CSV table of C-alpha atoms and ligand atoms in Angstrom, one decimal:
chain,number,residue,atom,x,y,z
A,1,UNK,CA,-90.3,121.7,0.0
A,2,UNK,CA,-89.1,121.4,-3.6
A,3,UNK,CA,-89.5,117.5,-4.7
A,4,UNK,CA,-88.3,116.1,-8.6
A,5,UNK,CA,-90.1,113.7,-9.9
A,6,UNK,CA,-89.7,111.7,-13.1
A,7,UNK,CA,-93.1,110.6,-14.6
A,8,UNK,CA,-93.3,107.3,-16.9
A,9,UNK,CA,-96.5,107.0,-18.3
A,10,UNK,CA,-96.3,103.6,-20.2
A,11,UNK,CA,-98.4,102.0,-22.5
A,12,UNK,CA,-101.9,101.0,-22.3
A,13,UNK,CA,-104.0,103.1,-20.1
A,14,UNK,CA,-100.3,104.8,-18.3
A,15,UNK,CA,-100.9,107.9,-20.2
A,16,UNK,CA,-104.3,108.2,-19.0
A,17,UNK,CA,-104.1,107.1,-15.3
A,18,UNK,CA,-100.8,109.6,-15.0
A,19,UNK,CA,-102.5,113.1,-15.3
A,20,UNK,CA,-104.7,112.2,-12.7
A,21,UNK,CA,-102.1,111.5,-10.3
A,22,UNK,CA,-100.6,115.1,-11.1
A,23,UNK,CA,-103.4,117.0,-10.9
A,24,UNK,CA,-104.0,115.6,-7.4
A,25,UNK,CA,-100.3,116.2,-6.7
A,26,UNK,CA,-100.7,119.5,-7.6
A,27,UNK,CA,-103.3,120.2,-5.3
A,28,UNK,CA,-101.3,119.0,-2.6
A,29,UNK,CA,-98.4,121.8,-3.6
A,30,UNK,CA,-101.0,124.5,-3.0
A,31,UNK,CA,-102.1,123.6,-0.4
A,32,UNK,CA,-99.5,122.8,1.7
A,33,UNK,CA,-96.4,124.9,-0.3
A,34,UNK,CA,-94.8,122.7,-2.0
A,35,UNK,CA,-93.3,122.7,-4.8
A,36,UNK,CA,-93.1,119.4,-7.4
A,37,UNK,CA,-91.0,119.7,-10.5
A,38,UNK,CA,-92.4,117.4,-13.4
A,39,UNK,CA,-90.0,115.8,-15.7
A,40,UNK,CA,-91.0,112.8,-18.5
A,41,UNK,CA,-89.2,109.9,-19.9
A,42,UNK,CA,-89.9,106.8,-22.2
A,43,UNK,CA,-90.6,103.1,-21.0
A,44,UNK,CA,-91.9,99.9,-22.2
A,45,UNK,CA,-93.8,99.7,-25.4
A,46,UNK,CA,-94.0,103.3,-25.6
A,47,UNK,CA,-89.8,103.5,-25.3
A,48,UNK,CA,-89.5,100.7,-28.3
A,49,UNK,CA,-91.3,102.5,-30.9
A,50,UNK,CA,-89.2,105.3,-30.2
A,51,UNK,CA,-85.9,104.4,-29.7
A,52,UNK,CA,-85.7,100.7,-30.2
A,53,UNK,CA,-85.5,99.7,-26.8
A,54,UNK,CA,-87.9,99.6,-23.8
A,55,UNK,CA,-85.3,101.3,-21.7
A,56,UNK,CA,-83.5,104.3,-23.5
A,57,UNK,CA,-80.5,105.4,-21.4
A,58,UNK,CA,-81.7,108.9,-20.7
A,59,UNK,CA,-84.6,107.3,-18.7
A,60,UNK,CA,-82.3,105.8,-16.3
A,61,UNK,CA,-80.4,109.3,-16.2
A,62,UNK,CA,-83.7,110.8,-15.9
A,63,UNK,CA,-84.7,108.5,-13.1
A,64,UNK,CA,-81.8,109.1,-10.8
A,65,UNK,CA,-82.0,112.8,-11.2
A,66,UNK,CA,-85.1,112.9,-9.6
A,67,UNK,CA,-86.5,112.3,-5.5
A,68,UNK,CA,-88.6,109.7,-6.7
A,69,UNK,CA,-90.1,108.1,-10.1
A,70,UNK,CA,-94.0,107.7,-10.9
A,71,UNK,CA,-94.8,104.7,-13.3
A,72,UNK,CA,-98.4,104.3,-15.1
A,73,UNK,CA,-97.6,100.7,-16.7
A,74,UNK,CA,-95.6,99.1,-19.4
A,75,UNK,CA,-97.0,96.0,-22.3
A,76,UNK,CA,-99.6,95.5,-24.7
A,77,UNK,CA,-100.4,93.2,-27.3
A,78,UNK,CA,-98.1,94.9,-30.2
A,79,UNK,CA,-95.2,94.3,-28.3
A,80,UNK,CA,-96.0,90.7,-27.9
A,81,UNK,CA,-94.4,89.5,-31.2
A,82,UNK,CA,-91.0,91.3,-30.5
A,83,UNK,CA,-87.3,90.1,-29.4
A,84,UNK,CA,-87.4,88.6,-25.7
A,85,UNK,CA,-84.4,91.2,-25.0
A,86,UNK,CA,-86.6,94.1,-25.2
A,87,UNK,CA,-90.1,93.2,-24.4
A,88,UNK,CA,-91.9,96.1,-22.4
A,89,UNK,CA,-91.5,94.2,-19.2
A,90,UNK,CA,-87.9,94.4,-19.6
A,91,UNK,CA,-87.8,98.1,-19.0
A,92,UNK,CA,-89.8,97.8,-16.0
A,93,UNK,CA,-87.4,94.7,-14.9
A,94,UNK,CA,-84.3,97.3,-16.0
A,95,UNK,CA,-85.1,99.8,-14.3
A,96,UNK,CA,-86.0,97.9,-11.2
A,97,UNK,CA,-82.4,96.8,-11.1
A,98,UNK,CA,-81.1,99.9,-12.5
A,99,UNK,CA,-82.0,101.7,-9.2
A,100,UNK,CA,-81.6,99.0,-6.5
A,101,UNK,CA,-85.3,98.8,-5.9
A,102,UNK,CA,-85.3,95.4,-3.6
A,103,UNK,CA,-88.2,96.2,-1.9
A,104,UNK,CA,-91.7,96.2,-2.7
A,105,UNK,CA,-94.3,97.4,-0.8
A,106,UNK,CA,-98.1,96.1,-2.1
A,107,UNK,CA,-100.6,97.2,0.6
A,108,UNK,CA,-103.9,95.3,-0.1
A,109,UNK,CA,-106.3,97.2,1.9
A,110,UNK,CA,-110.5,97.2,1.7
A,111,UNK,CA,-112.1,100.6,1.8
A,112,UNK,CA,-115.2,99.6,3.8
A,113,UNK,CA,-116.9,101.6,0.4
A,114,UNK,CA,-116.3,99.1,-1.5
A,115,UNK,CA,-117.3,96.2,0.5
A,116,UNK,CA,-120.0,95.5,-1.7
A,117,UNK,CA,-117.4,95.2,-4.4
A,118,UNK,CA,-115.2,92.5,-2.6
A,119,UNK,CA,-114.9,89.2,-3.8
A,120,UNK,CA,-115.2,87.4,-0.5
A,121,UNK,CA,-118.7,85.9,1.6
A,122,UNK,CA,-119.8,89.1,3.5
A,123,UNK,CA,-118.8,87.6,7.4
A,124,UNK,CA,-115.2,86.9,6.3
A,125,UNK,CA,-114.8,90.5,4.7
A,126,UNK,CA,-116.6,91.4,7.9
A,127,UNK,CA,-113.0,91.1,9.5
A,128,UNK,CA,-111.4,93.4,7.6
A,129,UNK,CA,-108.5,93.2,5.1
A,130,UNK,CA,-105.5,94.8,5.5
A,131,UNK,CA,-102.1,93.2,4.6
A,132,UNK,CA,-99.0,94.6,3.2
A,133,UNK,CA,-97.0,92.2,1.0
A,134,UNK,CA,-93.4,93.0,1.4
A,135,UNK,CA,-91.7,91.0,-2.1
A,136,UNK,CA,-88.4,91.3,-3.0
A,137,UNK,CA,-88.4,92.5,-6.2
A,138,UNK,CA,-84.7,92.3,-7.6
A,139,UNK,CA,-83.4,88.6,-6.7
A,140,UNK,CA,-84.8,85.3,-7.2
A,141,UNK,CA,-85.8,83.3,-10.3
A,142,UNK,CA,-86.4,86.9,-12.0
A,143,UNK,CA,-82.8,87.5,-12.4
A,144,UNK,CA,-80.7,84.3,-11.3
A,145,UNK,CA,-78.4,82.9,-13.4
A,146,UNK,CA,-78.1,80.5,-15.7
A,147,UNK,CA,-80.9,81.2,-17.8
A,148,UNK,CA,-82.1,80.3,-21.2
A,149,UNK,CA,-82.8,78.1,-23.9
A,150,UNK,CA,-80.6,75.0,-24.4
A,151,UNK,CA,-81.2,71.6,-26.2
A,152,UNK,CA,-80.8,68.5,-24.6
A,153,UNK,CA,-81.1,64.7,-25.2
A,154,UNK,CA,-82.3,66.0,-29.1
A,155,UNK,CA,-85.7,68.6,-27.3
A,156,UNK,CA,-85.1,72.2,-26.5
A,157,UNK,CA,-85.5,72.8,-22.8
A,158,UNK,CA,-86.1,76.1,-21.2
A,159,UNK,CA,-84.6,77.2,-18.0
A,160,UNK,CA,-84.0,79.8,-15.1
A,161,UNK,CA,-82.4,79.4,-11.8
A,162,UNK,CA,-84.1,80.5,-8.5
A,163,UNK,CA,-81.2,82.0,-6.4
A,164,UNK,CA,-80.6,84.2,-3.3
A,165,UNK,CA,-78.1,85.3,-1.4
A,166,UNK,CA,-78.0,85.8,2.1
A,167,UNK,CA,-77.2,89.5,2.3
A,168,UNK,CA,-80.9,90.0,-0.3
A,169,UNK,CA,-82.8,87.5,2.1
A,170,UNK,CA,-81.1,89.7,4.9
A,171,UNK,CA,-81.8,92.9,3.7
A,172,UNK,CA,-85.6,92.6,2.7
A,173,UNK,CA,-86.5,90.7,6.4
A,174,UNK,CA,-85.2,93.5,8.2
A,175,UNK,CA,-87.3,96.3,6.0
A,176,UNK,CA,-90.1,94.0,6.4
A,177,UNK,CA,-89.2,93.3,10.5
A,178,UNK,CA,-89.5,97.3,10.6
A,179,UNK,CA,-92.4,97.7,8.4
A,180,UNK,CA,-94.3,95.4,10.8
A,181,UNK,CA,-93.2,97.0,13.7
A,182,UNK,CA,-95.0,100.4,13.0
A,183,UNK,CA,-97.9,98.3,12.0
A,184,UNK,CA,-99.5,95.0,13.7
A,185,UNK,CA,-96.3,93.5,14.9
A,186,UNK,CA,-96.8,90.0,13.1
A,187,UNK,CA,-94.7,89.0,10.2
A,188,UNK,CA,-95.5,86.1,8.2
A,189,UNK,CA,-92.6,84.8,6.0
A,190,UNK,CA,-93.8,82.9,2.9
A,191,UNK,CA,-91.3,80.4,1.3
A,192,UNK,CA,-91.8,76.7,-0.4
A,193,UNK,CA,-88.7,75.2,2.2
A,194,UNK,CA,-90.3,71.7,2.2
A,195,UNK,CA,-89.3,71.5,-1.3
A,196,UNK,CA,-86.5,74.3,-2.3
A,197,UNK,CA,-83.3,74.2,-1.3
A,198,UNK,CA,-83.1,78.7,-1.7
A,199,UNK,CA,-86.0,78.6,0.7
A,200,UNK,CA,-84.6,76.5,3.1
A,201,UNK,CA,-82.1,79.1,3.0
A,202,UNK,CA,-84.7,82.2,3.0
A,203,UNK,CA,-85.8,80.3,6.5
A,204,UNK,CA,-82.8,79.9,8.1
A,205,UNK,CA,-81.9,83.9,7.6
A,206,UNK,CA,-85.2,85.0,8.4
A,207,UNK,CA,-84.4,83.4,11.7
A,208,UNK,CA,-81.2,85.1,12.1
A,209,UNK,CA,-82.7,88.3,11.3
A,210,UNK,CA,-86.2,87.3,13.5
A,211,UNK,CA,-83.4,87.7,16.8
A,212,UNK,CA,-82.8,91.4,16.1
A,213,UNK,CA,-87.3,92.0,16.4
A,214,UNK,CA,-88.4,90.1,19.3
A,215,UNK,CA,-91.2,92.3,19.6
A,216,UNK,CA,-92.7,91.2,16.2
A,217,UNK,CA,-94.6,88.1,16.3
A,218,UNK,CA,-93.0,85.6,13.4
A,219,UNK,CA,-94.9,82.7,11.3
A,220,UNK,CA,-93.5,80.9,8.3
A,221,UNK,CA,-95.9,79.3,5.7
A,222,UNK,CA,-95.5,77.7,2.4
A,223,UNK,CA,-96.7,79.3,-0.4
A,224,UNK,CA,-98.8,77.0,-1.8
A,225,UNK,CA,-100.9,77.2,2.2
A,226,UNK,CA,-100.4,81.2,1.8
A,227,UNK,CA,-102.5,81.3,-1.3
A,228,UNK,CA,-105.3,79.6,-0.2
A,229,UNK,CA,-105.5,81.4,3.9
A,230,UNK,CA,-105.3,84.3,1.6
A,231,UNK,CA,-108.8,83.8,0.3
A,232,UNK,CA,-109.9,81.9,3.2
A,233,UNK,CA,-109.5,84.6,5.9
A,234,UNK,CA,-107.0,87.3,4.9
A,235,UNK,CA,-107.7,89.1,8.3
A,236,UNK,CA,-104.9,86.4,9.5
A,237,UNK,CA,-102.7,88.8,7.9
A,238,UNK,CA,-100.7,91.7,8.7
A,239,UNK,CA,-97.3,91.8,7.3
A,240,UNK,CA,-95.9,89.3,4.4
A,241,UNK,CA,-92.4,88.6,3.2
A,242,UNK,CA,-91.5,86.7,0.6
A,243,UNK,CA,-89.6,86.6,-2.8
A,244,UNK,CA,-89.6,87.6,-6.1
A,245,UNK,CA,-91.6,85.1,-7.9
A,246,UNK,CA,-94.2,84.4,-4.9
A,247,UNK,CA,-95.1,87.5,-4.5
A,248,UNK,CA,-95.4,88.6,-7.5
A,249,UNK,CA,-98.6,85.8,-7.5
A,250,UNK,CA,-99.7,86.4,-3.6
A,251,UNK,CA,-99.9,90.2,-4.4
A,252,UNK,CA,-102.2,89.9,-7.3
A,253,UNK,CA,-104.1,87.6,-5.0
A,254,UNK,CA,-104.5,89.9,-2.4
A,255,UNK,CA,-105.2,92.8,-4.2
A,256,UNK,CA,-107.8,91.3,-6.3
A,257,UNK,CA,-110.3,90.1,-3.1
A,258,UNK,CA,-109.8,93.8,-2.2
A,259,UNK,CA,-112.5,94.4,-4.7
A,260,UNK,CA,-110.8,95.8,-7.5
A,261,UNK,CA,-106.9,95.4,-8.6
A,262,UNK,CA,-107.8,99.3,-10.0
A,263,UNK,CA,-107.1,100.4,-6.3
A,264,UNK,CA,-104.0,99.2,-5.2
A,265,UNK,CA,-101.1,101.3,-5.4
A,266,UNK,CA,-96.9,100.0,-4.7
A,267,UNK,CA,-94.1,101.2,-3.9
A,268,UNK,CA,-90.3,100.2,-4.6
A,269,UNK,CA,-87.5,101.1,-2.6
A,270,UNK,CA,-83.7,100.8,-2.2
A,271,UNK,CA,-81.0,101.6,0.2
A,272,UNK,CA,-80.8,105.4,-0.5
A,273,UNK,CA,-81.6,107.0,-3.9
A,274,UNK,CA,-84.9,107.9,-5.5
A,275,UNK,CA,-88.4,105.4,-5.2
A,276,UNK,CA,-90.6,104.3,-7.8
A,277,UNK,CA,-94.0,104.4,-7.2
A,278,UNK,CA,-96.5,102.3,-9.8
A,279,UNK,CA,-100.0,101.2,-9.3
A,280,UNK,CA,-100.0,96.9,-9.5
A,281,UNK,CA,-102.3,96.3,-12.0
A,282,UNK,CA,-100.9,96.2,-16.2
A,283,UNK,CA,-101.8,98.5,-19.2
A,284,UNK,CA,-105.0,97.1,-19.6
A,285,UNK,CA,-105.1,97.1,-23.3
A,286,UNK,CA,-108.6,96.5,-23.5
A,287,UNK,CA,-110.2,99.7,-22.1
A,288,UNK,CA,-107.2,101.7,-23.0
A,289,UNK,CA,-108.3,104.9,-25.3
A,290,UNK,CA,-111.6,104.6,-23.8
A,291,UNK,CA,-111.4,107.2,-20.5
A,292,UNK,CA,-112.7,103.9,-18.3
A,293,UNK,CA,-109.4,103.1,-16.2
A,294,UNK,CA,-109.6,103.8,-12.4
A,295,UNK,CA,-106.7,106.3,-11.7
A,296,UNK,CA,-107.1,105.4,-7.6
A,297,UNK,CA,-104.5,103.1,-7.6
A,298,UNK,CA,-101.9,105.6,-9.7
A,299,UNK,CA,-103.3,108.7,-7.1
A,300,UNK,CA,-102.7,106.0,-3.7
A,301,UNK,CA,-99.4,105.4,-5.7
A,302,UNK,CA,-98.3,109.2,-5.5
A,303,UNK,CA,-99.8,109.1,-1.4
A,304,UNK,CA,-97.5,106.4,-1.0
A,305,UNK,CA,-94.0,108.5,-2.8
A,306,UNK,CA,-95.2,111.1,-0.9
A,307,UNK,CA,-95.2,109.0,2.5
A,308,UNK,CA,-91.9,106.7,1.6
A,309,UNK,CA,-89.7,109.6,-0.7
A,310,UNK,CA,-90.6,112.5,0.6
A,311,UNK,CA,-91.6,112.5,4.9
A,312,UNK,CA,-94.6,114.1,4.1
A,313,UNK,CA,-97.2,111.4,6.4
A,314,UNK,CA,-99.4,114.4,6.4
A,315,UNK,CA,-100.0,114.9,2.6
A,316,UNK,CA,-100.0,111.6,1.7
A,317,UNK,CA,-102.8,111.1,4.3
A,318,UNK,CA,-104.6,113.5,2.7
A,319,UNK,CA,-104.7,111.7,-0.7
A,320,UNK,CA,-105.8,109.0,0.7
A,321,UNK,CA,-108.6,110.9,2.7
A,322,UNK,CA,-109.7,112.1,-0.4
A,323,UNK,CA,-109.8,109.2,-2.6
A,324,UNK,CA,-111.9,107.5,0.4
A,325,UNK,CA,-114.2,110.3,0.6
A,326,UNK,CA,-114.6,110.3,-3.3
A,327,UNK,CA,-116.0,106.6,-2.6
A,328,UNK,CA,-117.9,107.5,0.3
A,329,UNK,CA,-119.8,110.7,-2.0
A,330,UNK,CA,-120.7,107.5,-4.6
A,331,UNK,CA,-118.5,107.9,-7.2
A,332,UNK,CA,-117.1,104.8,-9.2
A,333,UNK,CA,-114.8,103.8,-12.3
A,334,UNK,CA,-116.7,101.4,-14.6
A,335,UNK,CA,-114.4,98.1,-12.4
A,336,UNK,CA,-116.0,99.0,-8.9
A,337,UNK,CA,-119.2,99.7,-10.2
A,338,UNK,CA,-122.5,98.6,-8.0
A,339,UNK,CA,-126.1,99.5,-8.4
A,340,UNK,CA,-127.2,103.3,-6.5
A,341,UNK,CA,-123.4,104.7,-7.9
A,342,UNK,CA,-122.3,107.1,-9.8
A,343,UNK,CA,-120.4,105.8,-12.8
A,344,UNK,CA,-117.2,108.2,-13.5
A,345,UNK,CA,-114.7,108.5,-16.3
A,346,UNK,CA,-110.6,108.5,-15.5
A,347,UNK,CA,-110.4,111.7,-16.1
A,348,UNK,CA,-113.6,112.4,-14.0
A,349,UNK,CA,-112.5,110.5,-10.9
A,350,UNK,CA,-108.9,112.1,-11.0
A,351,UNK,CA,-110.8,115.8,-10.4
A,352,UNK,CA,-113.2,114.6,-8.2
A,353,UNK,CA,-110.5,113.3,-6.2
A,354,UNK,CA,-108.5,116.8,-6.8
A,355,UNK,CA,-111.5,118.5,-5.8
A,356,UNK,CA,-111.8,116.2,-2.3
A,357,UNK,CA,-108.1,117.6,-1.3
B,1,IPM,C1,-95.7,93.2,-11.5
B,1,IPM,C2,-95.7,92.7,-12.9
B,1,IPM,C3,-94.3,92.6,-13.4
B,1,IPM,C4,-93.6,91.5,-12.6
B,1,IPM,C5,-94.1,92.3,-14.9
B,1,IPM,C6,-94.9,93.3,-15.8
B,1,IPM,C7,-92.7,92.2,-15.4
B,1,IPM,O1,-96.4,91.5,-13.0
B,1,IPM,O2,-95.1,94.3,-11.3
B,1,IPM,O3,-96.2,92.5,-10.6
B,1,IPM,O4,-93.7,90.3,-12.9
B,1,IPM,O5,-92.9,91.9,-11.7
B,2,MG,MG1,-97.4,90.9,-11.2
């Protein structure tokens, strides 16, 4: 199969984590005959210094040319200072929108590897962790309208507006309703609807939708509750849905008792056109430069466009075979590191896991 992808590297560690994700993608083209067509564009910091702005129009061209887009990350501190119009973040946000991408997909899953690494008392990680937040990534306070910076009764007051509609509540419950279905058939929706008016909404459509999936076990919970059985036994867990804002916060949550936010990969998606595929955690300024990122959540990232963009369940098992077998032979990035392990590099750990394929 011939596949198009658009790379964005980013800031920060993006250009170092990136490579590594197409070295093992090119492995998989050997060995199973495929064929993946590289092309590169600008985001984020990266995008600013060249052109201004963190989200040049031929990226967005670029972007919808290809079958799916690989994103390393966006931000740093030399950005911070600049116009709110065109921080970094922006061009992620832009492009998000750009492309439709409502849906995203944030596995948190524990390779029993790196147990050891795990946040978590041994007997509760004993149960195993394996959710997949489903957060709506293009509604919600993120984008709702008004928003800005007013003054009022002589201060200045800041301000957004949380907002859905019932056809974005709709449409994300249903992709989540499915996802559960080929998983543990439990859904849990995750809203604040003792207090917010747009989650007393999110409810009642969840329960519209909830008619349509009788076969998938349904729970609601506040969010507030969510973060803490999060921690307290995330083996509760199968499927979450929630918006924009929440799970942004529960997906850092639950990658993070995973062991290492270095490992988690995502994956955005819309109705039809192409999927963009990022690992969760940021640029990590501080160890950028240094060949000390872990690329696994970049490499499970390309697994996952394989899986989601491209039909191929096999391949995309087979990068994750690979990275788990990488673990399993001892090898670690300097954020997963335990005593009796091999430390690696980023560059390292991207052929090892090339090598494993
Ligand atoms: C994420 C990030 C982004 C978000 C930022 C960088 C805009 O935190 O992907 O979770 O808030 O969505
Ligand atoms: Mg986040």
């Amino acid at each position: 199969m011939r596949v198009s992808l658009c790379l964005l590297p980013g800031d920060g560690i993006g250009p170092e984590i990136m490579p590594q994700a197409v070295k093992v993608l090119e492995r998989i083209a050997g060995k199973f005959n495929h064929e993946f067509f590289f092309a590169e564009a600008l985001i984020g910091g990266a995008a600013i210094d060249a052109t201004g702005g963190p989200l040049p129009q031929e990226t967005i061209e670029k972007c919808r040319e290809a079958d799916a887009v690989l994103l390393g990350a966006v931000g740093g501190p030399k950005w911070d200072n600049v116009a709110n119009e065109i921080r970094p973040e922006r061009g992620l946000l832009g492009i998000r929108k750009e492309l439709g991408l409502f849906a995203n997909l944030r596995p948190a899953h524990l390779f029993p590897e790196l147990a050891g690494a795990c946040f978590l008392r041994p007997d509760i990680v004993a149960r195993g962790i394996d959710v997949m937040v489903v957060r709506e990534l293009t509604g919600g306070i993120y984008f709702g309208e008004p928003k800005g910076f007013d003054t009022r009764d002589g201060e200045r007051v800041g301000f957004n507006t949380m907002i859905y509609k019932e056809h974005e509540v709709r449409r994300i419950t249903a992709m989540a309703f499915e996802i559960a279905r080929g998983r543990g058939k439990r859904l849990c929706s995750v809203d604040k609807a003792n207090v917010l008016e747009v989650s007393q909404l999110w409810r009642e459509v969840v329960l519209e939708v909830a008619k349509d999936y009788p076969d998938v076990e349904l729970s609601h919970m506040y969010v507030d509750n969510a973060a803490m059985q999060l921690v307290r036994d995330p083996s509760q867990f199968d499927v979450i849905v929630t918006g924009n804002i929440f799970g942004d916060i529960l997906s850092d949550e639950a990658s993070v008792i995973t062991g290492s936010i270095g490992m988690l990969p995502s994956a955005s998606l819309s109705d039809d056109g192409p999927g963009l595929y990022e690992p969760i955690h940021g640029s990590a300024p501080d160890v950028a430069g240094q060949d000390k990122a872990n690329p696994m959540a970049t490499i499970l990232s390309a697994a996952m466009l394989l899986r989601h963009s491209c039909n191929m369940e096999q391949e995309a098992q087979a990068i994750e075979k690979a990275v788990q077998r990488a673990l399993a032979d001892g090898f670690r990035t300097i954020d997963t590191m335990e005593p009796g392990k091999a430390q690696v590099g980023c560059a390292k750990m991207g052929d090892i896991v090339a090598e494993r394929i």
